[in-house]
mmCIF file of C-alpha atoms in Angstrom:
data_model
loop_
_atom_site.group_PDB
_atom_site.id
_atom_site.type_symbol
_atom_site.label_atom_id
_atom_site.label_comp_id
_atom_site.label_asym_id
_atom_site.label_seq_id
_atom_site.Cartn_x
_atom_site.Cartn_y
_atom_site.Cartn_z
ATOM 1 C CA MET A 1 -20.901 6.511 18.011
ATOM 2 C CA THR A 2 -22.364 3.603 20.372
ATOM 3 C CA LYS A 3 -22.222 0.248 19.365
ATOM 4 C CA THR A 4 -26.095 0.295 18.739
ATOM 5 C CA GLN A 5 -25.682 3.435 16.490
ATOM 6 C CA GLN A 6 -22.924 2.079 14.429
ATOM 7 C CA PRO A 7 -24.064 1.667 10.550
ATOM 8 C CA LEU A 8 -23.217 -1.708 8.974
ATOM 9 C CA VAL A 9 -19.804 -1.493 7.100
ATOM 10 C CA SER A 10 -19.019 -4.213 4.331
ATOM 11 C CA ILE A 11 -15.447 -4.741 4.405
ATOM 12 C CA ILE A 12 -14.333 -6.097 1.070
ATOM 13 C CA THR A 13 -11.007 -7.458 0.035
ATOM 14 C CA ILE A 14 -9.406 -9.240 -2.721
ATOM 15 C CA ASN A 15 -7.214 -12.360 -2.428
ATOM 16 C CA TYR A 16 -4.959 -13.341 -5.104
ATOM 17 C CA ASN A 17 -1.982 -15.883 -3.758
ATOM 18 C CA GLU A 18 -1.390 -14.062 -1.031
ATOM 19 C CA VAL A 19 -3.528 -15.738 1.709
ATOM 20 C CA ASP A 20 -0.861 -15.053 4.659
ATOM 21 C CA ALA A 21 -1.525 -11.431 3.825
ATOM 22 C CA THR A 22 -5.185 -11.668 3.782
ATOM 23 C CA LEU A 23 -4.934 -13.713 7.164
ATOM 24 C CA ASP A 24 -3.184 -10.787 8.899
ATOM 25 C CA LEU A 25 -5.729 -8.231 7.457
ATOM 26 C CA LEU A 26 -8.429 -10.425 8.810
ATOM 27 C CA ALA A 27 -6.787 -10.528 12.074
ATOM 28 C CA SER A 28 -6.677 -6.921 12.309
ATOM 29 C CA LEU A 29 -10.319 -6.504 11.618
ATOM 30 C CA ARG A 30 -11.303 -9.047 14.199
ATOM 31 C CA ASP A 31 -9.345 -6.994 16.795
ATOM 32 C CA ILE A 32 -10.942 -3.710 16.173
ATOM 33 C CA GLY A 33 -13.828 -2.284 18.367
ATOM 34 C CA TYR A 34 -15.903 -1.453 15.283
ATOM 35 C CA THR A 35 -18.512 -4.444 15.544
ATOM 36 C CA ASN A 36 -21.049 -3.953 13.118
ATOM 37 C CA LYS A 37 -19.254 -5.031 10.274
ATOM 38 C CA GLU A 38 -19.235 -8.001 7.515
ATOM 39 C CA VAL A 39 -16.117 -9.022 5.873
ATOM 40 C CA ILE A 40 -16.062 -10.299 2.463
ATOM 41 C CA VAL A 41 -12.943 -11.956 0.970
ATOM 42 C CA VAL A 42 -13.378 -12.585 -2.953
ATOM 43 C CA ASP A 43 -10.498 -14.774 -3.894
ATOM 44 C CA ASN A 44 -9.756 -14.022 -7.555
ATOM 45 C CA ALA A 45 -8.787 -17.889 -8.902
ATOM 46 C CA SER A 46 -5.754 -18.131 -6.686
ATOM 47 C CA LYS A 47 -3.323 -20.942 -7.635
ATOM 48 C CA VAL A 48 -3.687 -22.572 -4.145
ATOM 49 C CA SER A 49 -7.436 -22.161 -2.825
ATOM 50 C CA PRO A 50 -7.257 -20.206 0.631
ATOM 51 C CA GLN A 51 -10.588 -21.487 1.454
ATOM 52 C CA LYS A 52 -9.257 -23.935 4.131
ATOM 53 C CA ALA A 53 -7.106 -21.275 5.702
ATOM 54 C CA ILE A 54 -9.461 -18.559 5.816
ATOM 55 C CA LYS A 55 -12.510 -20.605 6.944
ATOM 56 C CA ALA A 56 -10.430 -22.552 9.985
ATOM 57 C CA GLU A 57 -9.488 -19.153 11.499
ATOM 58 C CA PHE A 58 -12.277 -16.765 10.221
ATOM 59 C CA PRO A 59 -15.438 -18.818 9.992
ATOM 60 C CA GLU A 60 -17.469 -15.546 10.290
ATOM 61 C CA VAL A 61 -15.944 -14.225 6.884
ATOM 62 C CA LYS A 62 -18.100 -14.310 3.892
ATOM 63 C CA LEU A 63 -15.637 -16.066 0.972
ATOM 64 C CA ILE A 64 -16.433 -15.773 -2.573
ATOM 65 C CA MET A 65 -14.308 -17.879 -4.811
ATOM 66 C CA SER A 66 -14.128 -16.596 -8.286
ATOM 67 C CA ASP A 67 -13.354 -19.069 -11.415
ATOM 68 C CA GLU A 68 -11.201 -16.418 -12.991
ATOM 69 C CA ASN A 69 -9.146 -13.600 -11.804
ATOM 70 C CA LEU A 70 -11.151 -10.568 -12.277
ATOM 71 C CA GLY A 71 -8.828 -8.033 -11.315
ATOM 72 C CA PHE A 72 -9.448 -5.195 -8.714
ATOM 73 C CA ALA A 73 -12.538 -3.844 -10.455
ATOM 74 C CA GLY A 74 -14.382 -7.148 -11.186
ATOM 75 C CA GLY A 75 -13.381 -8.950 -7.933
ATOM 76 C CA ASN A 76 -14.419 -5.967 -5.806
ATOM 77 C CA ASN A 77 -17.699 -5.811 -8.190
ATOM 78 C CA LEU A 78 -18.485 -9.321 -6.631
ATOM 79 C CA GLY A 79 -18.020 -8.304 -3.281
ATOM 80 C CA ILE A 80 -20.603 -5.331 -3.756
ATOM 81 C CA LYS A 81 -23.215 -7.830 -5.193
ATOM 82 C CA GLU A 82 -22.865 -9.659 -1.766
ATOM 83 C CA ALA A 83 -22.389 -6.721 0.371
ATOM 84 C CA LYS A 84 -25.331 -5.859 2.838
ATOM 85 C CA GLY A 85 -23.589 -2.617 4.619
ATOM 86 C CA ASP A 86 -24.518 1.136 4.715
ATOM 87 C CA TYR A 87 -20.900 1.651 3.841
ATOM 88 C CA LEU A 88 -18.497 -0.354 1.826
ATOM 89 C CA LEU A 89 -14.876 -0.477 2.608
ATOM 90 C CA PHE A 90 -12.618 -1.578 -0.143
ATOM 91 C CA ILE A 91 -9.187 -2.619 1.322
ATOM 92 C CA ASN A 92 -6.154 -4.208 -0.278
ATOM 93 C CA ASN A 93 -5.261 -7.455 1.558
ATOM 94 C CA ASP A 94 -1.800 -6.540 2.512
ATOM 95 C CA ALA A 95 -3.124 -3.880 4.813
ATOM 96 C CA VAL A 96 -3.533 -3.801 8.425
ATOM 97 C CA ILE A 97 -6.447 -1.609 9.896
ATOM 98 C CA THR A 98 -6.030 0.294 13.061
ATOM 99 C CA GLU A 99 -8.348 1.056 15.662
ATOM 100 C CA GLY A 100 -10.826 3.835 15.366
ATOM 101 C CA THR A 101 -10.243 4.071 11.278
ATOM 102 C CA ILE A 102 -13.625 2.979 10.295
ATOM 103 C CA GLU A 103 -15.269 5.479 13.066
ATOM 104 C CA LYS A 104 -13.195 8.235 11.500
ATOM 105 C CA LEU A 105 -14.150 7.265 7.844
ATOM 106 C CA ILE A 106 -17.908 7.348 8.698
ATOM 107 C CA GLU A 107 -17.344 10.576 10.761
ATOM 108 C CA THR A 108 -16.194 12.273 7.754
ATOM 109 C CA PHE A 109 -19.386 11.310 5.660
ATOM 110 C CA GLU A 110 -21.554 12.408 8.807
ATOM 111 C CA LYS A 111 -19.593 15.890 8.443
ATOM 112 C CA ASN A 112 -19.567 16.089 4.695
ATOM 113 C CA PRO A 113 -22.633 14.541 3.345
ATOM 114 C CA ASP A 114 -21.799 15.303 -0.144
ATOM 115 C CA ALA A 115 -18.811 13.324 0.010
ATOM 116 C CA GLY A 116 -18.647 10.376 -2.406
ATOM 117 C CA ILE A 117 -15.402 8.457 -1.480
ATOM 118 C CA VAL A 118 -13.070 8.958 1.655
ATOM 119 C CA SER A 119 -9.663 7.189 1.841
ATOM 120 C CA PRO A 120 -7.675 6.978 5.129
ATOM 121 C CA LYS A 121 -4.087 7.803 5.670
ATOM 122 C CA PHE A 122 -1.858 4.863 4.809
ATOM 123 C CA HIS A 123 1.619 3.851 6.538
ATOM 124 C CA PHE A 124 3.889 1.465 4.307
ATOM 125 C CA TYR A 125 3.006 -2.136 5.003
ATOM 126 C CA ASN A 126 6.683 -3.090 5.644
ATOM 127 C CA LYS A 127 7.525 0.614 7.347
ATOM 128 C CA PRO A 128 5.484 1.309 9.970
ATOM 129 C CA GLY A 129 5.637 4.900 10.918
ATOM 130 C CA ILE A 130 6.409 6.132 7.430
ATOM 131 C CA VAL A 131 3.579 7.926 5.326
ATOM 132 C CA GLU A 132 2.805 5.969 2.188
ATOM 133 C CA TYR A 133 -0.471 8.203 1.083
ATOM 134 C CA ALA A 134 -2.340 11.115 2.639
ATOM 135 C CA GLY A 135 -3.985 12.295 -0.243
ATOM 136 C CA TYR A 136 -2.996 13.002 -3.793
ATOM 137 C CA SER A 137 -2.141 16.655 -5.604
ATOM 138 C CA ASP A 138 -4.024 17.861 -8.514
ATOM 139 C CA MET A 139 -3.233 16.155 -11.713
ATOM 140 C CA ASN A 140 -0.796 18.614 -13.771
ATOM 141 C CA SER A 141 -2.715 19.336 -17.216
ATOM 142 C CA PHE A 142 0.541 19.539 -19.100
ATOM 143 C CA THR A 143 2.475 16.450 -17.715
ATOM 144 C CA GLY A 144 -0.642 14.207 -16.808
ATOM 145 C CA ARG A 145 1.209 13.586 -13.439
ATOM 146 C CA ASN A 146 0.414 14.103 -9.746
ATOM 147 C CA THR A 147 2.161 13.587 -6.479
ATOM 148 C CA THR A 148 1.282 11.547 -3.494
ATOM 149 C CA ILE A 149 1.106 13.641 -0.334
ATOM 150 C CA GLY A 150 3.257 12.872 2.489
ATOM 151 C CA SER A 151 4.896 9.631 1.083
ATOM 152 C CA GLY A 152 8.170 8.614 2.475
ATOM 153 C CA GLU A 153 7.853 11.210 5.294
ATOM 154 C CA THR A 154 7.933 9.964 8.962
ATOM 155 C CA ASP A 155 4.374 10.309 10.504
ATOM 156 C CA LYS A 156 4.523 13.046 13.248
ATOM 157 C CA GLY A 157 0.781 13.585 12.802
ATOM 158 C CA GLN A 158 1.026 16.189 10.288
ATOM 159 C CA TYR A 159 -1.530 14.689 8.026
ATOM 160 C CA ASP A 160 -4.006 13.745 10.920
ATOM 161 C CA GLN A 161 -6.481 16.211 9.919
ATOM 162 C CA MET A 162 -9.434 16.027 7.322
ATOM 163 C CA SER A 163 -8.423 17.432 3.916
ATOM 164 C CA VAL A 164 -9.782 17.398 0.330
ATOM 165 C CA THR A 165 -7.864 14.904 -1.978
ATOM 166 C CA HIS A 166 -8.070 15.138 -5.902
ATOM 167 C CA PHE A 167 -7.927 11.301 -5.838
ATOM 168 C CA CYS A 168 -8.838 8.619 -3.392
ATOM 169 C CA HIS A 169 -6.302 5.448 -2.995
ATOM 170 C CA GLY A 170 -7.812 2.101 -4.186
ATOM 171 C CA GLY A 171 -5.822 0.525 -1.414
ATOM 172 C CA GLY A 172 -8.255 1.779 0.987
ATOM 173 C CA MET A 173 -11.320 3.508 0.349
ATOM 174 C CA MET A 174 -15.070 3.683 1.793
ATOM 175 C CA VAL A 175 -17.893 4.542 -0.289
ATOM 176 C CA PRO A 176 -21.740 4.757 0.730
ATOM 177 C CA ARG A 177 -24.001 2.460 -0.347
ATOM 178 C CA HIS A 178 -26.124 5.099 -1.850
ATOM 179 C CA VAL A 179 -23.094 6.318 -3.999
ATOM 180 C CA ILE A 180 -22.562 3.004 -5.593
ATOM 181 C CA GLU A 181 -26.818 2.589 -5.884
ATOM 182 C CA LYS A 182 -26.439 6.084 -8.077
ATOM 183 C CA VAL A 183 -23.130 5.717 -10.010
ATOM 184 C CA GLY A 184 -22.929 1.882 -10.216
ATOM 185 C CA PRO A 185 -20.251 -0.586 -9.705
ATOM 186 C CA ILE A 186 -16.251 -0.148 -10.577
ATOM 187 C CA PRO A 187 -16.005 -0.028 -14.355
ATOM 188 C CA GLU A 188 -14.547 -3.220 -15.099
ATOM 189 C CA GLU A 189 -12.505 -1.961 -17.963
ATOM 190 C CA TYR A 190 -10.003 -1.022 -15.384
ATOM 191 C CA PHE A 191 -8.814 -4.174 -14.620
ATOM 192 C CA LEU A 192 -6.370 -2.921 -12.039
#
């Protein structure tokens, strides 16, 4: 995909009393080659405002200051209202994005136009090279439990292929705008 063909991606993250982690994420987003993006940070009423730190280092970031902690759902919904992208990437502020991730997520939608949400494979933030998430198993109807695929394994590329998952991970998920327009925003009954 050439830069002129790149769809606009709105990257939305929530900050709540973790400005250093948010700054690390923003630095990783600045360093990737995907250029047709807007970055939106929603501050969920942190005790110390991150406004000065974020604007000093990342003036291009759209910063939304909430007067109250709206949680994951409410904070992301504030970001959705401001987002202009064809795709919205919701990502935890304690993540660092790697080169090619956005392109691969978009490619998944292009190959699977019926997909509604796509999550990338994650490594643990404090344990690079160790898989945190490569999908979820189906929920057991008797126990109400499922398992995280790959969690704790050394990443040897065993989960580098596209696969169906029963649940996406809220720590990093891309959704096409048309899906949000069809089903609506994140239900705010789910604070986290």
